[in-house]
Structures are given as C-alpha cells and as structure tokens.
Amino acid sequence: MRGMTRILQILRLSGRISRFSVLFGMALLLCLAIHTLPIAQPGAIAQSAPSPSAAPSQQVEQGIAQYQAGQFEAAIVLWQAALSQPLSQPDRAIVYTNLAQAYRQIGKLDQTIFAWDQAIQIYQAEKTGDNQIQQVKARIERAQAYSDLGQHQRAIESLKETLALARKIPDAKLEAAAQGSLGNAHWAAGEYDEALDAHQDSLQLARKLNDPTYISTAFNNLGNAYASRAERYAYQVESARLEGDNATEQRLAQRMAADIRSALNAYQQSVEVSRSLGGLAEIRALLNQNRLLEKLIAQNTAPGGTRNTITQNRLTMQTLLKAEPDSQDKAYLLIGLANSLMQDTVSQHNTKPIASLLQTALQVAQKTADKRTESFALGALGQVYELQADYETALKLTRQAQFSAQQVNAADSLYRWQWQIGRILSAKGDIQPAIAAYEQAIATLQTLRS
C-alpha cells in the first residue's frame, strides 16, 4: 500500500503545486490544450468570388491583406463595410466567415458567435453540397467559441447535431474534427468518460485518414482526458480513505494509476507524431507532456530521466517558438511555457526568463489588439511579481488584466484576476478590500453558470 499511497499523490493540485499552477495552469489547460482538429489551412481566409460591384470586392480583398498582416481590427472594419453594400448570399456567408475568424483572433467571442450564426443561416438556406460542408465547418468553430465562453453544454448539444450532419455528407475529416471538438467540450464540462469515447472515435478516423496532424491532436486530447479523470479519481480515493473504505480506495487507486499511464502514453505518442509536423503542433504536444511530468516530479513519483525530458522539451519549445510568426496561438504557448518554468523551484528563484516569455506574449497580444490574450499575459505577470512578494506591482498588473478581460466581456478569465486581486490584497493585510474582490469573483462565476 505504500507504493499505492505515493501514486495517490500524483495529481492533487491543491496546496502541492505552486499557486501559479493552481490559478493559471488550469486556465491554460483550457485555453491551450483544448484544440479542434484542423478543417482548413491554418490562418486561411475564404476568398470572395468576383463581384459585379467592385467596391465590396476590393474591401474584401483589402481585409484579407490586413488579416494576413495581423491587423485584425482593420480587417474587421473593411469587412463590416462590405456587408453594408449589396452582396450575394454566398458572398455574405464568406464575409461573415472571415469576420468570425478575425473576431476570434482579438478575443471578442460574442461577436465571433454572432458572425458564425449569420454564416450558418445562409449555408442552411441553400442546401448545396459545398454549403453543407461549410455549414459543418462553421458549426464546429462556433462550438469552440461556446466552449471558450464556458458554455460547454451548449457546445455539446450543437456538436451532436453537427456530427450527424458530417456523417450524412459523408466526410471523414469533418467527422474526425467534430468528434474531437465534441470530446473537448465533454472534457471541459468534466464528462471524462464521454470525452474519451469521442476522442477514441476521432483517433480511429485519423488513423484511417493517415493524417499526422489529426493523429497528433487526437492523442493530445486523449492525454488531457485521461489526466483529468485520474485527478478526479485522486479526490475519490482520498474520500474513500477518510471513510475507511479500503476496498473502494484500492479499486479507485488502481483506476487512477491506469489513467496516469494512459495519459503518459498518449502524450508520448502525440510528441512522436508531431515531430514530423514541427511548429505549433509539436510545441503543444511537448507542453502538455511536460504538464503531467511536472506533476510527477512535484510528488516524487516520476520515472528516471524525467527531469532531463522536461528540460529538453523546454529548450525545444523555446527554439520552435522563436521561429513562429506572431499569432494568438503563439502568445498562448509562450504563456504556457512560462507556466511550465514556474513549476521548477530553480526558476522560481530566477523569474527573469519567465517574465521575458510573458512580456513577449504580451507584446504579441497587444500587436494584434487581442484583449483576451493580453489579459492572460498580464495576469501571469502579476503572478510572477506576487511570487517575489512585490505586491504593488503584482496588483497593478492584475488590475490591468482585469480591465482587459472586461473590455471583451471575458468572464471566464475575469474571475481569475478578481480572485488574484483578492489574494494579493489579503497578503498585504487589506482584508476588507480582499473580501470585496473575492465577492466580485464569485459574482462573475455566477454569470458563467447562467
């Protein structure tokens, strides 16, 4: 039972990993590790067919150029102007699709969903073969936006309908994408058994397609679901132990240990497949593998060579990130790498490399006017200064993070910074303002529930 007791320690987050991981790591897990399988070329923007009216056609093309240059707000202005002029329904659907992608890039998820709704309505009205394909793609993207807003059940309901549509077409890639997105929505909702079923189906389709991007993503998603279910088992094991139910404790502990092994195996396969892809795909795989390995290190249950693996993964991620162009994904991965370094006790005493990564992420977010990502970068920087007990700087940065989240109605990140402000104020001895900040965080969470 002594060996089993050590296994039970692996995934208990509360109080064992640094406060950075508790507060910010889970946010990143949702923001970083949850990824829909690609249904178009990354960054691809639909091109409008020649229009009898030259002006809207030019606006669409100019918007595409602005988008590709990372000037998302300028692209939005141009595409909104195009919508104010006479356009065919197919062209309107294209412009709404482009707008949805641009709004997502700057973190305005309400507008993202509205734009996808408009495009879906047009695709539904004209049931051509291509429109059915475009409708499925749009519905998958809209569901991702629902999940990002914390509306996981709404995403699940929509994706079940989307999956049925994909099977009717039929299109194996769309079905794999829909299954992966459905699995991620179940995972975010804490429905891990359903998530694993969907991701296994997605992996099976990906293997039939022999597509390394799909395969790597499916393995990554499976790893997330196994790791989260193992964490749930850890809490259930602890409850059984406190109740003195030895048989239940042992049975659940065995399930937890099996899920940890499955998660490690899935992450390792994702890493191996992603090596042929490089870029963001490889970074994501390495980052998620490190998350679990870091938890094992924290509990002294990691196999030999784990520290070397973690260090090498971090070096590889840094090299790959330097070569990547600025984007929302790059910013989130920079924040994820910074969070990975925060798990290292040596790095906690030398936070300059961590702060440097977060400053780069902040610059990328500000360059693209992405307030949502800016909020996460500022909040993480606040945590760095909190670790150094520089509470004034920590408070200033966290309040900036709160303001950025408020600008795009990002309640799912806002409550984190309200919570963090409460914690910093409490550390300063400002108890009444701390209580007020905690109450704000609770109120924000209640809006998410509704």
Short mmCIF file of C-alpha atoms in Angstrom, two decimals:
data_model
loop_
_atom_site.label_atom_id
_atom_site.label_comp_id
_atom_site.label_asym_id
_atom_site.label_seq_id
_atom_site.Cartn_x
_atom_site.Cartn_y
_atom_site.Cartn_z
CA MET A 1 0.00 0.00 0.00
CA ARG A 2 2.98 2.36 0.47
CA GLY A 3 3.64 2.41 -3.29
CA MET A 4 -0.05 2.91 -3.92
CA THR A 5 -0.11 5.82 -1.47
CA ARG A 6 2.66 7.53 -3.42
CA ILE A 7 0.66 7.13 -6.63
CA LEU A 8 -2.32 8.78 -4.96
CA GLN A 9 -0.28 11.96 -4.56
CA ILE A 10 0.33 12.49 -8.27
CA LEU A 11 -2.49 14.69 -9.41
CA ARG A 12 -3.60 16.55 -6.29
CA LEU A 13 -3.31 20.16 -7.33
CA SER A 14 -4.46 21.97 -4.20
CA GLY A 15 -1.62 23.07 -1.98
CA ARG A 16 1.04 20.90 -3.62
CA ILE A 17 1.93 22.71 -6.82
CA SER A 18 2.79 26.39 -6.84
CA ARG A 19 -0.09 28.86 -6.77
CA PHE A 20 0.84 29.72 -10.36
CA SER A 21 -0.23 26.28 -11.47
CA VAL A 22 -3.41 26.22 -9.42
CA LEU A 23 -4.75 29.54 -10.62
CA PHE A 24 -3.29 29.92 -14.05
CA GLY A 25 -2.36 26.43 -15.14
CA MET A 26 -5.93 25.24 -15.29
CA ALA A 27 -6.90 28.28 -17.30
CA LEU A 28 -4.17 27.50 -19.76
CA LEU A 29 -5.17 23.90 -19.86
CA LEU A 30 -8.49 25.01 -21.17
CA CYS A 31 -7.17 27.81 -23.27
CA LEU A 32 -4.07 25.95 -24.53
CA ALA A 33 -4.79 22.19 -24.50
CA ILE A 34 -8.30 22.13 -25.56
CA HIS A 35 -7.63 22.25 -29.82
CA THR A 36 -10.21 21.41 -32.64
CA LEU A 37 -8.70 19.28 -35.40
CA PRO A 38 -7.89 21.49 -38.42
CA ILE A 39 -10.64 21.81 -41.00
CA ALA A 40 -8.82 24.30 -43.22
CA GLN A 41 -5.29 25.56 -43.71
CA PRO A 42 -4.20 27.46 -40.59
CA GLY A 43 -4.96 31.13 -40.96
CA ALA A 44 -6.72 30.55 -44.25
CA ILE A 45 -9.34 33.15 -45.09
CA ALA A 46 -12.05 32.49 -47.62
CA GLN A 47 -11.70 34.48 -50.83
CA SER A 48 -14.74 36.09 -52.40
CA ALA A 49 -15.70 35.34 -55.97
CA PRO A 50 -15.58 38.34 -58.41
CA SER A 51 -18.50 40.65 -57.67
CA PRO A 52 -20.41 42.89 -60.09
CA SER A 53 -19.82 45.65 -57.55
CA ALA A 54 -16.11 46.48 -57.45
CA ALA A 55 -16.16 48.34 -54.11
CA PRO A 56 -17.22 45.47 -51.79
CA SER A 57 -14.94 43.08 -53.68
CA GLN A 58 -12.00 45.39 -53.10
CA GLN A 59 -12.93 45.77 -49.43
CA VAL A 60 -12.96 42.02 -49.00
CA GLU A 61 -9.54 41.69 -50.65
CA GLN A 62 -8.10 44.55 -48.61
CA GLY A 63 -9.46 42.94 -45.48
CA ILE A 64 -7.71 39.69 -46.37
CA ALA A 65 -4.42 41.55 -46.74
CA GLN A 66 -4.92 43.24 -43.35
CA TYR A 67 -5.80 39.93 -41.70
CA GLN A 68 -2.73 38.22 -43.09
CA ALA A 69 -0.62 41.12 -41.77
CA GLY A 70 -2.07 40.60 -38.29
CA GLN A 71 -4.15 43.80 -38.45
CA PHE A 72 -7.37 42.13 -37.38
CA GLU A 73 -9.30 45.23 -36.32
CA ALA A 74 -8.56 46.89 -39.66
CA ALA A 75 -9.78 43.76 -41.44
CA ILE A 76 -13.00 43.82 -39.41
CA VAL A 77 -13.69 47.44 -40.38
CA LEU A 78 -13.27 46.60 -44.08
CA TRP A 79 -15.47 43.50 -43.96
CA GLN A 80 -18.20 45.26 -42.00
CA ALA A 81 -18.16 47.96 -44.68
CA ALA A 82 -18.51 45.31 -47.37
CA LEU A 83 -21.57 43.87 -45.60
CA SER A 84 -23.27 47.28 -45.72
CA GLN A 85 -23.33 47.07 -49.53
CA PRO A 86 -25.26 44.77 -51.88
CA LEU A 87 -23.75 41.29 -51.86
CA SER A 88 -24.97 37.89 -52.97
CA GLN A 89 -25.83 35.44 -50.19
CA PRO A 90 -22.79 33.23 -50.91
CA ASP A 91 -20.52 36.28 -50.69
CA ARG A 92 -22.19 37.42 -47.46
CA ALA A 93 -21.52 34.00 -45.98
CA ILE A 94 -17.86 34.33 -46.94
CA VAL A 95 -17.57 37.76 -45.32
CA TYR A 96 -19.28 36.57 -42.12
CA THR A 97 -16.91 33.60 -42.03
CA ASN A 98 -13.94 35.94 -42.32
CA LEU A 99 -15.35 38.21 -39.63
CA ALA A 100 -15.80 35.28 -37.25
CA GLN A 101 -12.16 34.33 -37.63
CA ALA A 102 -10.99 37.91 -37.12
CA TYR A 103 -13.16 38.46 -34.04
CA ARG A 104 -11.80 35.25 -32.56
CA GLN A 105 -8.25 36.49 -33.09
CA ILE A 106 -8.91 39.56 -30.94
CA GLY A 107 -10.83 37.65 -28.27
CA LYS A 108 -14.32 39.03 -28.97
CA LEU A 109 -16.17 35.76 -28.67
CA ASP A 110 -19.71 37.16 -28.56
CA GLN A 111 -19.16 38.77 -31.96
CA THR A 112 -17.45 35.59 -33.14
CA ILE A 113 -20.55 33.55 -32.35
CA PHE A 114 -22.86 36.12 -33.94
CA ALA A 115 -20.84 36.05 -37.18
CA TRP A 116 -20.85 32.24 -37.26
CA ASP A 117 -24.63 32.27 -36.68
CA GLN A 118 -25.13 34.51 -39.71
CA ALA A 119 -22.93 32.35 -41.92
CA ILE A 120 -24.67 29.15 -40.77
CA GLN A 121 -28.10 30.57 -41.56
CA ILE A 122 -27.01 31.32 -45.12
CA TYR A 123 -25.47 27.87 -45.58
CA GLN A 124 -28.62 26.23 -44.22
CA ALA A 125 -30.88 28.16 -46.62
CA GLU A 126 -29.15 26.81 -49.73
CA LYS A 127 -28.50 23.12 -49.27
CA THR A 128 -25.82 22.57 -51.90
CA GLY A 129 -23.07 20.03 -51.28
CA ASP A 130 -20.47 22.71 -50.67
CA ASN A 131 -22.80 24.65 -48.37
CA GLN A 132 -23.33 21.56 -46.24
CA ILE A 133 -19.57 21.21 -45.84
CA GLN A 134 -19.19 24.89 -45.00
CA GLN A 135 -22.05 24.66 -42.51
CA VAL A 136 -20.36 21.80 -40.64
CA LYS A 137 -17.08 23.73 -40.51
CA ALA A 138 -18.83 26.83 -39.21
CA ARG A 139 -20.75 24.88 -36.58
CA ILE A 140 -17.53 23.27 -35.29
CA GLU A 141 -15.88 26.67 -35.00
CA ARG A 142 -18.94 28.17 -33.29
CA ALA A 143 -18.96 25.33 -30.76
CA GLN A 144 -15.33 26.06 -29.94
CA ALA A 145 -16.29 29.67 -29.20
CA TYR A 146 -19.12 28.43 -26.95
CA SER A 147 -16.63 26.32 -25.01
CA ASP A 148 -14.20 29.21 -24.73
CA LEU A 149 -17.01 31.19 -23.10
CA GLY A 150 -17.65 28.37 -20.65
CA GLN A 151 -20.91 27.32 -22.36
CA HIS A 152 -19.87 23.68 -22.61
CA GLN A 153 -23.32 22.08 -22.60
CA ARG A 154 -24.45 24.37 -25.39
CA ALA A 155 -21.35 23.37 -27.35
CA ILE A 156 -22.07 19.68 -26.75
CA GLU A 157 -25.67 19.94 -27.95
CA SER A 158 -24.60 21.79 -31.08
CA LEU A 159 -21.76 19.37 -31.83
CA LYS A 160 -24.01 16.30 -31.59
CA GLU A 161 -26.15 17.80 -34.36
CA THR A 162 -23.02 18.76 -36.29
CA LEU A 163 -21.63 15.24 -36.06
CA ALA A 164 -24.85 13.86 -37.56
CA LEU A 165 -24.55 16.33 -40.44
CA ALA A 166 -20.91 15.37 -41.06
CA ARG A 167 -21.87 11.70 -41.27
CA LYS A 168 -24.61 12.44 -43.80
CA ILE A 169 -22.27 14.22 -46.22
CA PRO A 170 -20.17 11.97 -45.58
CA ASP A 171 -16.75 13.47 -44.88
CA ALA A 172 -14.25 11.61 -42.69
CA LYS A 173 -12.14 14.67 -41.93
CA LEU A 174 -15.14 16.70 -40.85
CA GLU A 175 -16.38 13.79 -38.75
CA ALA A 176 -12.96 13.47 -37.08
CA ALA A 177 -12.93 17.22 -36.41
CA ALA A 178 -16.45 17.15 -34.98
CA GLN A 179 -15.63 14.16 -32.76
CA GLY A 180 -12.51 15.89 -31.47
CA SER A 181 -14.39 19.10 -30.74
CA LEU A 182 -17.18 17.14 -29.02
CA GLY A 183 -14.62 15.32 -26.91
CA ASN A 184 -13.04 18.60 -25.85
CA ALA A 185 -16.43 20.05 -24.90
CA HIS A 186 -17.22 16.97 -22.78
CA TRP A 187 -13.76 17.22 -21.21
CA ALA A 188 -14.21 20.90 -20.34
CA ALA A 189 -17.59 20.03 -18.78
CA GLY A 190 -15.96 17.36 -16.62
CA GLU A 191 -17.62 14.49 -18.52
CA TYR A 192 -14.44 12.46 -18.95
CA ASP A 193 -15.91 9.10 -19.98
CA GLU A 194 -17.83 10.74 -22.82
CA ALA A 195 -14.74 12.74 -23.76
CA LEU A 196 -12.62 9.61 -24.02
CA ASP A 197 -15.22 7.87 -26.21
CA ALA A 198 -15.31 10.81 -28.62
CA HIS A 199 -11.52 11.15 -28.77
CA GLN A 200 -11.07 7.42 -29.38
CA ASP A 201 -13.51 7.69 -32.30
CA SER A 202 -11.61 10.72 -33.58
CA LEU A 203 -8.30 8.85 -33.33
CA GLN A 204 -9.72 5.88 -35.22
CA LEU A 205 -10.85 8.17 -38.05
CA ALA A 206 -7.50 10.00 -38.02
CA ARG A 207 -5.62 6.72 -38.41
CA LYS A 208 -7.82 5.73 -41.36
CA LEU A 209 -7.03 9.10 -42.94
CA ASN A 210 -3.33 8.60 -42.10
CA ASP A 211 -3.12 12.31 -41.29
CA PRO A 212 -0.33 13.09 -38.76
CA THR A 213 -1.91 16.40 -37.70
CA TYR A 214 -5.20 14.72 -36.85
CA ILE A 215 -3.44 11.78 -35.17
CA SER A 216 -1.22 14.00 -33.02
CA THR A 217 -4.19 16.13 -31.98
CA ALA A 218 -6.30 13.11 -31.09
CA PHE A 219 -3.55 11.65 -28.91
CA ASN A 220 -3.06 15.03 -27.23
CA ASN A 221 -6.77 15.28 -26.44
CA LEU A 222 -6.83 11.72 -25.12
CA GLY A 223 -3.94 12.56 -22.80
CA ASN A 224 -5.85 15.54 -21.42
CA ALA A 225 -8.95 13.48 -20.74
CA TYR A 226 -7.06 10.62 -19.06
CA ALA A 227 -5.08 13.06 -16.89
CA SER A 228 -8.22 14.87 -15.77
CA ARG A 229 -10.05 11.65 -14.96
CA ALA A 230 -7.04 10.49 -12.97
CA GLU A 231 -7.22 13.70 -10.95
CA ARG A 232 -10.88 13.04 -10.20
CA TYR A 233 -10.02 9.52 -9.07
CA ALA A 234 -7.39 11.01 -6.76
CA TYR A 235 -10.03 13.00 -4.90
CA GLN A 236 -12.37 10.00 -4.77
CA VAL A 237 -9.55 7.85 -3.39
CA GLU A 238 -8.91 10.41 -0.67
CA SER A 239 -12.60 10.42 0.24
CA ALA A 240 -12.65 6.61 0.46
CA ARG A 241 -9.53 6.67 2.64
CA LEU A 242 -11.08 9.17 5.05
CA GLU A 243 -14.19 6.99 5.29
CA GLY A 244 -12.08 3.92 5.96
CA ASP A 245 -13.37 2.08 2.86
CA ASN A 246 -10.18 0.21 1.97
CA ALA A 247 -11.67 -1.86 -0.84
CA THR A 248 -13.06 1.19 -2.66
CA GLU A 249 -9.84 3.11 -2.05
CA GLN A 250 -7.74 0.37 -3.63
CA ARG A 251 -10.07 -0.10 -6.59
CA LEU A 252 -10.14 3.62 -7.39
CA ALA A 253 -6.39 3.92 -6.87
CA GLN A 254 -5.81 1.22 -9.47
CA ARG A 255 -8.06 3.05 -11.94
CA MET A 256 -6.22 6.29 -11.28
CA ALA A 257 -2.83 4.68 -11.82
CA ALA A 258 -4.07 3.15 -15.09
CA ASP A 259 -5.29 6.55 -16.30
CA ILE A 260 -1.95 8.15 -15.47
CA ARG A 261 -0.17 5.50 -17.54
CA SER A 262 -2.64 6.02 -20.39
CA ALA A 263 -2.16 9.79 -20.27
CA LEU A 264 1.63 9.47 -20.36
CA ASN A 265 1.41 7.05 -23.27
CA ALA A 266 -0.99 9.30 -25.21
CA TYR A 267 1.17 12.38 -24.72
CA GLN A 268 4.30 10.48 -25.77
CA GLN A 269 2.63 9.29 -28.97
CA SER A 270 1.42 12.83 -29.67
CA VAL A 271 5.00 14.09 -29.28
CA GLU A 272 6.40 11.39 -31.59
CA VAL A 273 3.86 12.05 -34.33
CA SER A 274 4.17 15.83 -34.04
CA ARG A 275 7.93 15.77 -34.67
CA SER A 276 7.24 15.39 -38.37
CA LEU A 277 4.98 18.44 -38.22
CA GLY A 278 7.10 20.81 -36.14
CA GLY A 279 5.85 24.30 -35.32
CA LEU A 280 2.83 24.85 -33.11
CA ALA A 281 1.72 21.22 -33.24
CA GLU A 282 4.99 19.99 -31.75
CA ILE A 283 5.02 22.78 -29.14
CA ARG A 284 1.52 21.87 -27.96
CA ALA A 285 2.43 18.20 -27.65
CA LEU A 286 5.62 18.94 -25.69
CA LEU A 287 3.84 21.43 -23.42
CA ASN A 288 1.10 19.00 -22.45
CA GLN A 289 3.58 16.20 -21.89
CA ASN A 290 5.55 18.48 -19.57
CA ARG A 291 2.46 19.39 -17.56
CA LEU A 292 1.94 15.82 -16.44
CA LEU A 293 5.65 15.09 -15.98
CA GLU A 294 5.97 18.20 -13.80
CA LYS A 295 3.19 16.91 -11.55
CA LEU A 296 5.01 13.60 -11.21
CA ILE A 297 8.22 15.44 -10.31
CA ALA A 298 6.38 17.51 -7.70
CA GLN A 299 5.20 14.32 -6.00
CA ASN A 300 8.50 12.41 -6.32
CA THR A 301 6.80 9.71 -8.39
CA ALA A 302 8.45 10.38 -11.76
CA PRO A 303 10.49 7.69 -13.53
CA GLY A 304 14.22 8.16 -14.05
CA GLY A 305 15.23 10.68 -16.67
CA THR A 306 12.05 12.74 -16.32
CA ARG A 307 13.88 15.95 -15.40
CA ASN A 308 16.07 15.65 -18.47
CA THR A 309 12.99 15.11 -20.64
CA ILE A 310 11.30 18.20 -19.21
CA THR A 311 14.42 20.34 -19.70
CA GLN A 312 14.91 19.16 -23.28
CA ASN A 313 11.24 19.75 -24.06
CA ARG A 314 11.51 23.31 -22.78
CA LEU A 315 14.60 24.02 -24.89
CA THR A 316 12.90 22.60 -27.98
CA MET A 317 9.78 24.69 -27.34
CA GLN A 318 11.83 27.88 -26.98
CA THR A 319 13.60 27.21 -30.28
CA LEU A 320 10.38 26.44 -32.12
CA LEU A 321 8.58 29.48 -30.70
CA LYS A 322 11.30 31.85 -31.88
CA ALA A 323 10.71 30.71 -35.45
CA GLU A 324 6.92 31.14 -35.29
CA PRO A 325 5.24 34.31 -36.61
CA ASP A 326 3.18 36.33 -34.15
CA SER A 327 -0.29 34.92 -33.57
CA GLN A 328 -2.81 34.23 -30.85
CA ASP A 329 -1.64 30.62 -30.65
CA LYS A 330 1.98 31.70 -30.24
CA ALA A 331 1.06 34.07 -27.42
CA TYR A 332 -0.83 31.36 -25.52
CA LEU A 333 2.01 28.89 -25.98
CA LEU A 334 4.52 31.43 -24.69
CA ILE A 335 2.34 31.82 -21.60
CA GLY A 336 2.14 28.04 -21.32
CA LEU A 337 5.91 27.70 -21.47
CA ALA A 338 6.26 30.39 -18.80
CA ASN A 339 3.83 28.43 -16.63
CA SER A 340 5.93 25.31 -17.20
CA LEU A 341 9.01 27.13 -15.92
CA MET A 342 7.05 28.25 -12.85
CA GLN A 343 6.81 24.61 -11.76
CA ASP A 344 10.61 24.48 -11.45
CA THR A 345 11.81 25.51 -7.99
CA VAL A 346 15.08 26.79 -9.51
CA SER A 347 13.16 29.01 -11.96
CA GLN A 348 11.02 30.37 -9.12
CA HIS A 349 14.18 31.93 -7.65
CA ASN A 350 15.15 33.43 -11.02
CA THR A 351 11.98 34.71 -12.63
CA LYS A 352 13.64 36.81 -15.34
CA PRO A 353 13.29 34.11 -18.05
CA ILE A 354 9.64 33.64 -17.05
CA ALA A 355 8.92 37.37 -17.16
CA SER A 356 10.69 37.63 -20.53
CA LEU A 357 8.43 34.98 -22.05
CA LEU A 358 5.34 36.69 -20.67
CA GLN A 359 6.48 40.12 -21.92
CA THR A 360 6.87 38.63 -25.40
CA ALA A 361 3.39 37.11 -25.16
CA LEU A 362 2.03 40.48 -24.04
CA GLN A 363 3.68 42.24 -26.99
CA VAL A 364 2.19 39.71 -29.43
CA ALA A 365 -1.28 40.18 -27.93
CA GLN A 366 -1.03 43.98 -28.00
CA LYS A 367 0.24 43.95 -31.57
CA THR A 368 -2.88 42.08 -32.68
CA ALA A 369 -5.21 44.00 -30.31
CA ASP A 370 -6.19 40.70 -28.65
CA LYS A 371 -7.52 41.82 -25.28
CA ARG A 372 -8.39 38.31 -24.14
CA THR A 373 -4.82 37.02 -24.60
CA GLU A 374 -3.47 40.29 -23.23
CA SER A 375 -5.48 39.62 -20.09
CA PHE A 376 -3.85 36.22 -19.57
CA ALA A 377 -0.34 37.60 -20.17
CA LEU A 378 -0.85 40.48 -17.73
CA GLY A 379 -2.39 38.21 -15.12
CA ALA A 380 0.51 35.78 -15.37
CA LEU A 381 2.99 38.64 -15.00
CA GLY A 382 1.09 39.69 -11.92
CA GLN A 383 1.62 36.21 -10.52
CA VAL A 384 5.36 36.46 -11.16
CA TYR A 385 5.58 39.62 -9.06
CA GLU A 386 3.31 38.08 -6.45
CA LEU A 387 5.81 35.23 -6.11
CA GLN A 388 8.51 37.84 -5.45
CA ALA A 389 6.27 39.49 -2.81
CA ASP A 390 6.27 42.70 -4.89
CA TYR A 391 2.58 43.16 -4.17
CA GLU A 392 2.22 46.69 -5.53
CA THR A 393 3.49 45.69 -8.99
CA ALA A 394 1.52 42.44 -8.84
CA LEU A 395 -1.65 44.35 -8.00
CA LYS A 396 -1.09 46.89 -10.78
CA LEU A 397 -0.59 44.20 -13.43
CA THR A 398 -3.51 42.10 -12.21
CA ARG A 399 -5.83 45.11 -12.32
CA GLN A 400 -4.69 45.71 -15.90
CA ALA A 401 -5.51 42.06 -16.65
CA GLN A 402 -8.96 42.57 -15.11
CA PHE A 403 -9.56 45.65 -17.26
CA SER A 404 -8.51 43.84 -20.45
CA ALA A 405 -10.87 40.98 -19.66
CA GLN A 406 -13.72 43.41 -19.00
CA GLN A 407 -13.17 45.10 -22.37
CA VAL A 408 -14.11 41.90 -24.22
CA ASN A 409 -16.59 40.55 -21.63
CA ALA A 410 -14.31 37.58 -20.93
CA ALA A 411 -15.96 36.44 -17.71
CA ASP A 412 -14.12 33.11 -17.84
CA SER A 413 -10.80 34.94 -17.31
CA LEU A 414 -12.15 37.95 -15.38
CA TYR A 415 -13.00 35.94 -12.26
CA ARG A 416 -9.41 34.64 -12.12
CA TRP A 417 -7.99 38.13 -11.87
CA GLN A 418 -10.61 39.25 -9.35
CA TRP A 419 -9.65 36.20 -7.31
CA GLN A 420 -5.96 37.03 -7.72
CA ILE A 421 -6.52 40.63 -6.63
CA GLY A 422 -8.24 39.33 -3.50
CA ARG A 423 -5.31 37.06 -2.75
CA ILE A 424 -2.75 39.85 -3.22
CA LEU A 425 -4.75 42.28 -1.07
CA SER A 426 -5.04 39.63 1.61
CA ALA A 427 -1.26 39.13 1.55
CA LYS A 428 -0.88 42.88 2.03
CA GLY A 429 -3.21 42.80 5.02
CA ASP A 430 -6.01 44.70 3.26
CA ILE A 431 -8.70 42.30 4.40
CA GLN A 432 -11.92 44.21 3.61
CA PRO A 433 -10.86 45.10 0.02
CA ALA A 434 -9.73 41.48 -0.39
CA ILE A 435 -13.17 40.22 0.65
CA ALA A 436 -14.78 42.62 -1.84
CA ALA A 437 -12.56 41.27 -4.63
CA TYR A 438 -13.43 37.67 -3.73
CA GLU A 439 -17.12 38.57 -3.79
CA GLN A 440 -16.66 40.05 -7.28
CA ALA A 441 -15.04 36.80 -8.42
CA ILE A 442 -18.00 34.81 -7.06
CA ALA A 443 -20.47 37.11 -8.81
CA THR A 444 -18.58 36.71 -12.10
CA LEU A 445 -18.63 32.93 -11.74
CA GLN A 446 -22.38 33.05 -11.20
CA THR A 447 -22.78 34.84 -14.55
CA LEU A 448 -20.84 31.99 -16.18
CA ARG A 449 -23.17 29.43 -14.63
CA SER A 450 -26.20 31.18 -16.11
#
